[in-house]
PDB file of C-alpha atoms in Angstrom:
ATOM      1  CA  UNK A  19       5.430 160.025-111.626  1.00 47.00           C
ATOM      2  CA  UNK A  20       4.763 157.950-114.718  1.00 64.00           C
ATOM      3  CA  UNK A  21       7.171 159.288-117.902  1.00 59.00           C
ATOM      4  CA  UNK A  22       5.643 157.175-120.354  1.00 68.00           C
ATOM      5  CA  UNK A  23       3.658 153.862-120.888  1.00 81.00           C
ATOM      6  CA  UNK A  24       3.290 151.806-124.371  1.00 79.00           C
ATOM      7  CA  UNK A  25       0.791 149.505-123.712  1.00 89.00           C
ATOM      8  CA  UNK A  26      -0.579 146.807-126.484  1.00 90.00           C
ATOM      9  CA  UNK A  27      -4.411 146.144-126.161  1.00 92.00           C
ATOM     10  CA  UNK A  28      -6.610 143.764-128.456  1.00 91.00           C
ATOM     11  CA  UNK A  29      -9.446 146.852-128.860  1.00 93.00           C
ATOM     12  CA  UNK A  30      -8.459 150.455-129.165  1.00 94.00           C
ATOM     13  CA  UNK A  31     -12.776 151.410-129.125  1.00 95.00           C
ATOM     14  CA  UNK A  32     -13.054 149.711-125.717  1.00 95.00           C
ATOM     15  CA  UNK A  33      -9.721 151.343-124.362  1.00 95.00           C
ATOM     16  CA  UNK A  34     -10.674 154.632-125.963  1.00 97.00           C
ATOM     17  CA  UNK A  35     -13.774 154.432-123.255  1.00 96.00           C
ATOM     18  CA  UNK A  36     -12.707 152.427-120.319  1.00 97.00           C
ATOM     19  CA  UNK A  37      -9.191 155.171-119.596  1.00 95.00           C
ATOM     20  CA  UNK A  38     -11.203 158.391-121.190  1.00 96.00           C
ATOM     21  CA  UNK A  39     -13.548 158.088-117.870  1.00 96.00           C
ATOM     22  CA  UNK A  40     -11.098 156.626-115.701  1.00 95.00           C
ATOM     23  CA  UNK A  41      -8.034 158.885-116.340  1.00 92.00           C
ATOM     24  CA  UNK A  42     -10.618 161.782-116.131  1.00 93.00           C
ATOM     25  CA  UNK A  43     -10.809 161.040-112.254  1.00 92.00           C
ATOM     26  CA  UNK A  44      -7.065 161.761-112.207  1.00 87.00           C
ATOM     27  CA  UNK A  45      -6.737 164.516-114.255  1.00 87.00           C
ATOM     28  CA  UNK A  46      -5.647 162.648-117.687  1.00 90.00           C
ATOM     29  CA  UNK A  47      -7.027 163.210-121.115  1.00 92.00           C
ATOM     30  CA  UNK A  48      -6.916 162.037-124.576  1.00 95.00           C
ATOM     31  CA  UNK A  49      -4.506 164.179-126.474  1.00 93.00           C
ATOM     32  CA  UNK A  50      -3.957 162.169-129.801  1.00 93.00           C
ATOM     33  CA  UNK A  51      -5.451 159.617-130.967  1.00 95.00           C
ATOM     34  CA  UNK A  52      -4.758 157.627-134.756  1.00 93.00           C
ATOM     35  CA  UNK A  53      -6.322 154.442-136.700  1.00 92.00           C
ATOM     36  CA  UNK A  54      -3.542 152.552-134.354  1.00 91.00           C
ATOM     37  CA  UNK A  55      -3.317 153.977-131.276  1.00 93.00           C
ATOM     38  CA  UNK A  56      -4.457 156.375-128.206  1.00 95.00           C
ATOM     39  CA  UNK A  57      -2.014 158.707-126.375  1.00 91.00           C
ATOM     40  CA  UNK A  58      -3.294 160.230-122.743  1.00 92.00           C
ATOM     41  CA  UNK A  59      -1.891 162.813-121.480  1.00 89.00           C
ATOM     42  CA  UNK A  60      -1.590 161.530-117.516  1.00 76.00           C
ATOM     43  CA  UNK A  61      -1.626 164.729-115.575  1.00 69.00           C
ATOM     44  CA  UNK A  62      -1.699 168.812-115.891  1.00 69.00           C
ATOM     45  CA  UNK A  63       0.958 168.696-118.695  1.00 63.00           C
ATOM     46  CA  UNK A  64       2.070 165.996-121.173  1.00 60.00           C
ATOM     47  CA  UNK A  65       5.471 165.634-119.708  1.00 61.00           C
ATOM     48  CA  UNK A  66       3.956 161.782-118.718  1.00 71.00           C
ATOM     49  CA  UNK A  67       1.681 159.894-121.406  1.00 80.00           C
ATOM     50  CA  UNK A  68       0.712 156.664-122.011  1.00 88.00           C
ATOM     51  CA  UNK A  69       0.393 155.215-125.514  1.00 87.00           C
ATOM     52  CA  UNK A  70      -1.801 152.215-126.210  1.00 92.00           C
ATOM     53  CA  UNK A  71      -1.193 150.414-128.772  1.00 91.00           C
ATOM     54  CA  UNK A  72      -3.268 147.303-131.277  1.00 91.00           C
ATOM     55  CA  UNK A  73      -1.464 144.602-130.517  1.00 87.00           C
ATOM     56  CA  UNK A  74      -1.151 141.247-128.193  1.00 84.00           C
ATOM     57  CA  UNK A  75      -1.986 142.665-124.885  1.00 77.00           C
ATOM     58  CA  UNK A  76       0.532 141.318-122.135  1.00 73.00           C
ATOM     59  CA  UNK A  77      -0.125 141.867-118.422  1.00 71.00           C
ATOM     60  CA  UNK A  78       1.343 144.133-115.877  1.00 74.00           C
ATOM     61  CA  UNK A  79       1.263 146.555-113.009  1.00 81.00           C
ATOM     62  CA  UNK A  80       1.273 150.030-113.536  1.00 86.00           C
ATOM     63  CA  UNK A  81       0.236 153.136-110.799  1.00 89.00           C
ATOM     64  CA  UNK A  82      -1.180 156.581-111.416  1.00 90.00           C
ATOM     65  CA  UNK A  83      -0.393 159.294-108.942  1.00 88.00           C
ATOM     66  CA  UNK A  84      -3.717 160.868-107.633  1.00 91.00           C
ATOM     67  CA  UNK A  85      -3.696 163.886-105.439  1.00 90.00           C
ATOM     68  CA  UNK A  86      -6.171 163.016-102.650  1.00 94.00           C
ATOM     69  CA  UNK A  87      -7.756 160.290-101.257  1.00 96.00           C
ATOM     70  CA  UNK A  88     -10.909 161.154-102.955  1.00 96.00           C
ATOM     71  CA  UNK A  89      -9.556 160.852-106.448  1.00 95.00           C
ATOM     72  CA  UNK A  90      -8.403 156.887-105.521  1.00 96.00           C
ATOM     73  CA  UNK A  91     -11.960 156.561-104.348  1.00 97.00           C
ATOM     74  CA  UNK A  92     -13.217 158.223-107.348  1.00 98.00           C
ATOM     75  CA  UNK A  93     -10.594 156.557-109.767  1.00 97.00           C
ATOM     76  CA  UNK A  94     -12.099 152.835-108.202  1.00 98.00           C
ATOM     77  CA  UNK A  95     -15.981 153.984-108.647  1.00 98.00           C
ATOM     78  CA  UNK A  96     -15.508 154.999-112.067  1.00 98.00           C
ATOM     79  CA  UNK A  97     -13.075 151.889-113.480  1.00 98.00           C
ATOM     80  CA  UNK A  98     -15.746 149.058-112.192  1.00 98.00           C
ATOM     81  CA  UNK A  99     -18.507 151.324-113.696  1.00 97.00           C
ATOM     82  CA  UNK A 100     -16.197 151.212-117.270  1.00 97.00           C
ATOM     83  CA  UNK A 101     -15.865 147.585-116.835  1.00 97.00           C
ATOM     84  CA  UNK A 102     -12.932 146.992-114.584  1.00 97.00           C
ATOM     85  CA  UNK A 103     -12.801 144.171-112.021  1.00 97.00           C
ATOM     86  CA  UNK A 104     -12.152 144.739-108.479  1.00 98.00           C
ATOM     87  CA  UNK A 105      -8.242 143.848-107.504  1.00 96.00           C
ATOM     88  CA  UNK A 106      -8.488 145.916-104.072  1.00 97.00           C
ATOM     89  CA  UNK A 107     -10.806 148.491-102.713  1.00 98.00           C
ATOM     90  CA  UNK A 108      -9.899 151.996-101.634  1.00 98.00           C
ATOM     91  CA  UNK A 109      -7.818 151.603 -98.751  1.00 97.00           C
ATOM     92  CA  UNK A 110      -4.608 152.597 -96.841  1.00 95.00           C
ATOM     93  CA  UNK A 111      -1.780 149.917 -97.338  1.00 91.00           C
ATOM     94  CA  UNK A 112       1.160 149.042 -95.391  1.00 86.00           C
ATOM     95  CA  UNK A 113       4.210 150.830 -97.064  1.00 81.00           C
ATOM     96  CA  UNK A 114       7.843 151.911 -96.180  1.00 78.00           C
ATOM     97  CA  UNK A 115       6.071 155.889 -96.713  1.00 81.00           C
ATOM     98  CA  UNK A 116       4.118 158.142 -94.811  1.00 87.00           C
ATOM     99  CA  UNK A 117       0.991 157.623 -96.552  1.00 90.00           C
ATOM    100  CA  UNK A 118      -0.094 155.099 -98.973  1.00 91.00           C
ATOM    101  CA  UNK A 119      -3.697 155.107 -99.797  1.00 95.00           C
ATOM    102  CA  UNK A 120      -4.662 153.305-102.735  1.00 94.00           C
ATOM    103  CA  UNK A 121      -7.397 151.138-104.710  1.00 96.00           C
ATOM    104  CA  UNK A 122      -6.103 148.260-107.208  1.00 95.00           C
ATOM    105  CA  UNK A 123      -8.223 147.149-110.571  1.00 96.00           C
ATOM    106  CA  UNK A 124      -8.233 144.912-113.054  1.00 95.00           C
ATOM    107  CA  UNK A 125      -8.575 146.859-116.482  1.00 94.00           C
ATOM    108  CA  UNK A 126     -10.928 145.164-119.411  1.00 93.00           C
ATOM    109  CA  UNK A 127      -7.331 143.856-120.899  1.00 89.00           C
ATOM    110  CA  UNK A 128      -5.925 142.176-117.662  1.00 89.00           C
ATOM    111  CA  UNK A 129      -3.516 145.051-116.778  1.00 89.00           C
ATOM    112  CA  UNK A 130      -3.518 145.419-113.314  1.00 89.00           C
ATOM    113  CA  UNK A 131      -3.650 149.216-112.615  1.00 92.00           C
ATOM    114  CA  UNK A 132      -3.851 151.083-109.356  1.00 92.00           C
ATOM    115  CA  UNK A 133      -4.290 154.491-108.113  1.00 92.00           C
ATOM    116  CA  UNK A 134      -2.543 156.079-105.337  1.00 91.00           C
ATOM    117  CA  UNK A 135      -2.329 159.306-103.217  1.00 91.00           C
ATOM    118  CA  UNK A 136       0.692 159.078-101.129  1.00 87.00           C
ATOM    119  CA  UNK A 137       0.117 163.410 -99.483  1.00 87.00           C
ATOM    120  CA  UNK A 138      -2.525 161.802 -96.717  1.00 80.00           C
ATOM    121  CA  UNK A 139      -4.944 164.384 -98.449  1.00 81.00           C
ATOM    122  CA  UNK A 140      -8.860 163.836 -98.029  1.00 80.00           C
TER     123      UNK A 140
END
């Protein structure tokens, strides 16, 4: 479960559309948003959020839980349809768990970002 995230990105208006379609596969919203930044609530509650930020953008991995294997899928259709770049299709991957079903992308700021259901759920 991701807490929180503070993320720097060179243009809030692009984030602002590229994560309010792709979070929206996953069950994440925009909850705030200010002439500097975006916050995203990343699940039912906002006990996890991610805040990005104006700033030098800096790249990293980060994962969102997903509950089935059809919100990965979905998550992956949706981020290369918002401008994301393919880093790994929808797919189970060799893991120390049970299940491990993810997709990997590139987000339009270089973060790698992935989505992953690890209940074996269709």
């Amino acid at each position: 479960m991701i807490d929180h995230l503070d993320i720097h990105v060179q243009y809030l208006s692009r984030t602002k559309i590229y994560y309010t379609a792709v979070l929206a596969t996953l069950g994440g919203s925009l909850i705030d948003e200010s002439k500097t930044g975006l916050t995203y609530q990343t699940g039912e509650t906002t006990d996890g959020y991610i805040w990005f930020e104006q700033g030098e953008s800096y790249p990293f991995h980060f994962a969102f839980q997903a509950r089935t294997k059809a919100e990965v899928d979905q998550f992956y259709k949706i981020a290369l349809e918002n401008g994301g770049k393919d880093n790994g299709r929808p797919g189970n991957r060799p893991s120390n768990q049970k299940y491990y079903y993810a997709a990997f992308i590139i987000d339009p700021d270089g973060y790698r970002i992935e989505a992953v259901c690890h209940t074996g759920k269709e």
